[in-house]
Amino acid sequence: MILVVDDSTTIRHQVRTCLQAAGYTVIEAENGAIGLQKAKDHPIDMAIVDINMPVMDGLEMLASLRSVPGKQGIPVFVLTTESSKDLVTRGKRYGATAWIVKPFKPDVLVKGVKHVLARAA
Amino acid sequence: MKEALATLMRVLCLPAEQTKFETKYLRKVNRLATLFFALHVPAFVAVAYFNDTGPGTALLLTLAVLVGPLVATASFRNPRHVSLVHGFTSMLMGGLLVHFGQGPVQIEMHFYFFALLAMLSIFANPMVVIVAAGTVTVHHLALWYYLPKSVFNYDAPLWVVLVHAAFVVLESVATVYISRSFFDNVIGLERIVQARTAALDAKNQQMRLVMDNVDQGLLTVDRNGVIATERSATVDQWLGDCSDGAAFGACLSRIDPRYGDAFDAAFEQLQDGFLPLEVALEQFPSKAIIDGRQCGLAYTPIFTGEEVSQLLIVVTDRTAVVARQQLEQEQREMMSLIERSSQDRVGLAEFLREAEVLVRTVTDGTCTDFDLLKRTVHTLKGNSMLFELGSVAAICERVEDGMAESGRSPDASLVTELAERWQRLLDSVVVVLDSGTRDSILVRPEQYRALLERALAGPAGSELTPLLLELRLEQTRDRLERVGDQASRIAARLGKGELVVEVEGSELQLDPSRWAPFWQDFIHIVRNAVDHGIESEDERLGRGKPAAGTLWLSTRQEDDQFVVRVRDDGRGIDWSRVRLKAEERGLAVETRADLEAALFFEGFTTSEQVTAYSGRGVGLSAVRAATEARSGEISVSSQLGQGTTFEFRFPVSQMAPSPQELLVA
């Protein structure tokens, strides 16, 4: 089960469509706070999280997620329109597995997800 | 035979050119040889003394033979010539040894010749061996004939001399071969190296030529991101000086810190190796604007074994390609506009006029209302798509995404892009449409005829006035038919199949300039109906409905109210879902009116999916605003599975201005 957290319905829809097509179950959240709650409530295998979101941003959510028992090791992809060294460094500190630049190619995202889930297993 | 002789000469004669190494080597060996022969003087005197063959003569004769190498060393500039003299000298020395060695071991002294012949290969020159062999042959034969005692200690017959000669020939052949091979493979090695270096240089030169003239940036970076020395000249032209171990990320940062940042981040992620290689490569920046050039960046990993040791980066100037593609698209769009203008000139002119206002709202920088901006961009996108202006719609889409992502006003560069594209569109469309007619009033033949008839009948202001007024007005039927066409196009593009549009028009007339903004937002309702209301063909058949959906559009006058109605036979509004979403948004949900109001709330949407046409929750609030601006009211009635009806009620006075008002305007 993969949790997709993004305030943009378009992006959530895109991510969901391509992951579902690849056979994954997808749950969605529109901000970090809801995302964190859903991550706690559901047995998720992985999360794909946007950076800029209202209420609670992606990095904040990531940091909180890492302190939830049982959720420390879950792979997390960070979605971002503009990647920067600073962002990646911060992302890593908060425990991001990798980041994916928007707009992404669906097959590339699926490949990355497959790879990371295979490693996690 | 001739060929065999030529081959033999090629083996015997060295190439004329002498390398520095050979010269140096021969000088050294020549010095050693002279020293070696100088040592013969005391040795031969001793041999003469012990064999009682005249040490004094031995001293004189050996010194005399030694004069040869000494004079040669002093006067010959070519060390090969000195070597030849040494070959000659060696055999004379052999003669002296056999002569002064007359006694019990005189025959054994002949070993000297064979030993020396072999030693001469040290000169790496077959001719030295030939000279020596010639010398010893002549000398041996002559002495055997004139002074046999000097050569043999017995009466040797001629055939014994010939046996000696046979051994000399045999050894000479071998020594010549060794000398030549020694020359070719050791002494001439420098020549081989030189030749190979020259070939390599030539190859490098060609490579350099390619690198200096190719119009792409070709470079490799190592594990630290440092640019390698071998790179195309273009790299330094575009990115600035990249020598002295400059990192590619740093060079990109000089152009725009964002590029460098993005590259460094992607590079780090690539090295982390968490992601599969091709996924990691996708995260690298693929476009950059360098000195106004639209550049594409491509990355190819170079492996050492399993690991990526270097990255080949190709920077290509795509400005011309991008410009051409843009031009082609713009031309295609132009063609479709021309086609449209021949079908519906008024509709097109109206679209352009409306769109211009929208573009100005977005681009002139005076609008600070974020929601209004968002709505405007959204409307502009939708309208542009209806008129197949994909390039304008694409820019709007990017503006929308950017605004949604950042929560701030659109990016300045995008706004400029939009303004420029719009200007180009207007510039060319004006030519097509002839701008003069854009703000003029079209008179249909029957209207002209009616006017002419009344005018001929005599001055009758009260009769002419409504006719003149009518010229400015638009039949609502015309408008509804235009809306219907747009609905059909949307349905076709969304793959909804055929859409039946029923226009129940009346002879009502509206002032187009007053109502244009309303109709523009009204399209949102139609779009929603087609996109979300009308089900897919399969779904409809499953519900026992006809395959094609129907859209009813009507206008009518009821007492002092002007009524516009849109009805579809789609799936209807799921009020429970509206309630759920409204609660999430913290809106009132007590009464049905509350829920209706929620529908028109800014940014409200029940849709999980956004299409190019609808779903962002922007449209309905825009319609509400346009309705309220004309003192109108909206009501919705919808039954799940049956369809939805939107009704707009306006005071009749809103329909058109009075003639007096027109004169004032």
PDB file of C-alpha atoms in Angstrom, chain B residues 382-479:
ATOM      1  CA  GLY B 382     -10.679  26.636 -21.255  1.00  0.00           C
ATOM      2  CA  ASN B 383     -11.569  29.192 -23.906  1.00  0.00           C
ATOM      3  CA  SER B 384      -8.252  28.717 -25.679  1.00  0.00           C
ATOM      4  CA  MET B 385      -8.839  24.989 -25.853  1.00  0.00           C
ATOM      5  CA  LEU B 386     -12.248  25.540 -27.374  1.00  0.00           C
ATOM      6  CA  PHE B 387     -10.582  27.510 -30.135  1.00  0.00           C
ATOM      7  CA  GLU B 388      -7.831  24.928 -30.444  1.00  0.00           C
ATOM      8  CA  LEU B 389      -5.138  27.310 -29.275  1.00  0.00           C
ATOM      9  CA  GLY B 390      -3.099  24.594 -27.622  1.00  0.00           C
ATOM     10  CA  SER B 391      -0.039  26.813 -27.188  1.00  0.00           C
ATOM     11  CA  VAL B 392      -1.966  29.391 -25.152  1.00  0.00           C
ATOM     12  CA  ALA B 393      -3.714  26.682 -23.161  1.00  0.00           C
ATOM     13  CA  ALA B 394      -0.372  25.013 -22.433  1.00  0.00           C
ATOM     14  CA  ILE B 395       1.084  28.217 -21.016  1.00  0.00           C
ATOM     15  CA  CYS B 396      -2.067  28.711 -18.910  1.00  0.00           C
ATOM     16  CA  GLU B 397      -1.752  25.184 -17.640  1.00  0.00           C
ATOM     17  CA  ARG B 398       1.815  25.846 -16.523  1.00  0.00           C
ATOM     18  CA  VAL B 399       0.746  29.110 -14.888  1.00  0.00           C
ATOM     19  CA  GLU B 400      -2.042  27.271 -13.063  1.00  0.00           C
ATOM     20  CA  ASP B 401       0.235  24.468 -11.888  1.00  0.00           C
ATOM     21  CA  GLY B 402       2.834  26.972 -10.751  1.00  0.00           C
ATOM     22  CA  MET B 403       0.242  28.961  -8.811  1.00  0.00           C
ATOM     23  CA  ALA B 404      -1.179  25.820  -7.242  1.00  0.00           C
ATOM     24  CA  GLU B 405       2.276  24.644  -6.255  1.00  0.00           C
ATOM     25  CA  SER B 406       3.617  27.897  -4.869  1.00  0.00           C
ATOM     26  CA  GLY B 407       0.411  29.549  -3.683  1.00  0.00           C
ATOM     27  CA  ARG B 408       1.755  32.769  -5.137  1.00  0.00           C
ATOM     28  CA  SER B 409       1.208  34.935  -8.191  1.00  0.00           C
ATOM     29  CA  PRO B 410       2.351  33.406 -11.451  1.00  0.00           C
ATOM     30  CA  ASP B 411       6.007  33.260 -12.358  1.00  0.00           C
ATOM     31  CA  ALA B 412       7.113  36.433 -14.170  1.00  0.00           C
ATOM     32  CA  SER B 413       8.793  34.575 -17.032  1.00  0.00           C
ATOM     33  CA  LEU B 414       5.626  32.574 -17.684  1.00  0.00           C
ATOM     34  CA  VAL B 415       3.521  35.713 -17.665  1.00  0.00           C
ATOM     35  CA  THR B 416       5.864  37.265 -20.204  1.00  0.00           C
ATOM     36  CA  GLU B 417       5.642  34.133 -22.299  1.00  0.00           C
ATOM     37  CA  LEU B 418       1.862  34.315 -22.234  1.00  0.00           C
ATOM     38  CA  ALA B 419       1.834  38.009 -23.120  1.00  0.00           C
ATOM     39  CA  GLU B 420       4.234  37.448 -25.994  1.00  0.00           C
ATOM     40  CA  ARG B 421       2.344  34.462 -27.372  1.00  0.00           C
ATOM     41  CA  TRP B 422      -0.907  36.360 -27.174  1.00  0.00           C
ATOM     42  CA  GLN B 423       0.560  39.362 -28.926  1.00  0.00           C
ATOM     43  CA  ARG B 424       1.888  37.184 -31.747  1.00  0.00           C
ATOM     44  CA  LEU B 425      -1.515  35.578 -32.048  1.00  0.00           C
ATOM     45  CA  LEU B 426      -3.262  38.932 -32.190  1.00  0.00           C
ATOM     46  CA  ASP B 427      -0.769  40.340 -34.679  1.00  0.00           C
ATOM     47  CA  SER B 428      -1.424  37.542 -37.107  1.00  0.00           C
ATOM     48  CA  VAL B 429      -5.115  37.162 -36.427  1.00  0.00           C
ATOM     49  CA  VAL B 430      -5.740  40.849 -36.984  1.00  0.00           C
ATOM     50  CA  VAL B 431      -4.405  40.450 -40.481  1.00  0.00           C
ATOM     51  CA  VAL B 432      -6.781  37.579 -41.065  1.00  0.00           C
ATOM     52  CA  LEU B 433      -9.837  39.157 -39.556  1.00  0.00           C
ATOM     53  CA  ASP B 434      -9.152  42.697 -40.675  1.00  0.00           C
ATOM     54  CA  SER B 435      -9.204  44.506 -37.398  1.00  0.00           C
ATOM     55  CA  GLY B 436     -11.546  47.175 -38.781  1.00  0.00           C
ATOM     56  CA  THR B 437     -14.527  44.874 -38.585  1.00  0.00           C
ATOM     57  CA  ARG B 438     -13.908  43.710 -35.036  1.00  0.00           C
ATOM     58  CA  ASP B 439     -15.899  46.432 -33.375  1.00  0.00           C
ATOM     59  CA  SER B 440     -18.382  47.014 -36.159  1.00  0.00           C
ATOM     60  CA  ILE B 441     -22.001  45.978 -36.359  1.00  0.00           C
ATOM     61  CA  LEU B 442     -22.991  43.335 -38.826  1.00  0.00           C
ATOM     62  CA  VAL B 443     -26.240  43.972 -40.643  1.00  0.00           C
ATOM     63  CA  ARG B 444     -28.060  41.012 -42.052  1.00  0.00           C
ATOM     64  CA  PRO B 445     -29.784  41.511 -45.455  1.00  0.00           C
ATOM     65  CA  GLU B 446     -33.294  41.161 -44.022  1.00  0.00           C
ATOM     66  CA  GLN B 447     -32.529  43.767 -41.350  1.00  0.00           C
ATOM     67  CA  TYR B 448     -31.225  46.131 -43.976  1.00  0.00           C
ATOM     68  CA  ARG B 449     -34.325  45.568 -46.046  1.00  0.00           C
ATOM     69  CA  ALA B 450     -36.646  46.267 -43.124  1.00  0.00           C
ATOM     70  CA  LEU B 451     -34.785  49.459 -42.316  1.00  0.00           C
ATOM     71  CA  LEU B 452     -34.933  50.598 -45.912  1.00  0.00           C
ATOM     72  CA  GLU B 453     -38.677  49.920 -46.137  1.00  0.00           C
ATOM     73  CA  ARG B 454     -39.422  51.934 -42.994  1.00  0.00           C
ATOM     74  CA  ALA B 455     -37.194  54.776 -44.071  1.00  0.00           C
ATOM     75  CA  LEU B 456     -38.915  54.938 -47.479  1.00  0.00           C
ATOM     76  CA  ALA B 457     -42.335  55.012 -45.773  1.00  0.00           C
ATOM     77  CA  GLY B 458     -41.480  58.313 -44.165  1.00  0.00           C
ATOM     78  CA  PRO B 459     -39.852  59.676 -41.051  1.00  0.00           C
ATOM     79  CA  ALA B 460     -40.979  57.500 -38.183  1.00  0.00           C
ATOM     80  CA  GLY B 461     -38.486  57.634 -35.318  1.00  0.00           C
ATOM     81  CA  SER B 462     -40.512  55.406 -33.056  1.00  0.00           C
ATOM     82  CA  GLU B 463     -40.592  52.714 -35.706  1.00  0.00           C
ATOM     83  CA  LEU B 464     -36.941  52.994 -36.722  1.00  0.00           C
ATOM     84  CA  THR B 465     -35.578  53.015 -33.185  1.00  0.00           C
ATOM     85  CA  PRO B 466     -36.257  49.378 -32.306  1.00  0.00           C
ATOM     86  CA  LEU B 467     -34.859  48.283 -35.642  1.00  0.00           C
ATOM     87  CA  LEU B 468     -31.689  50.264 -35.110  1.00  0.00           C
ATOM     88  CA  LEU B 469     -31.472  48.927 -31.606  1.00  0.00           C
ATOM     89  CA  GLU B 470     -31.860  45.406 -32.905  1.00  0.00           C
ATOM     90  CA  LEU B 471     -28.758  45.806 -35.060  1.00  0.00           C
ATOM     91  CA  ARG B 472     -26.681  45.960 -31.917  1.00  0.00           C
ATOM     92  CA  LEU B 473     -28.399  43.068 -30.282  1.00  0.00           C
ATOM     93  CA  GLU B 474     -27.816  39.405 -30.487  1.00  0.00           C
ATOM     94  CA  GLN B 475     -30.455  36.729 -30.787  1.00  0.00           C
ATOM     95  CA  THR B 476     -30.228  34.425 -27.806  1.00  0.00           C
ATOM     96  CA  ARG B 477     -30.824  31.520 -30.183  1.00  0.00           C
ATOM     97  CA  ASP B 478     -27.600  32.335 -32.039  1.00  0.00           C
ATOM     98  CA  ARG B 479     -25.752  32.437 -28.777  1.00  0.00           C
TER      99      ARG B 479
END
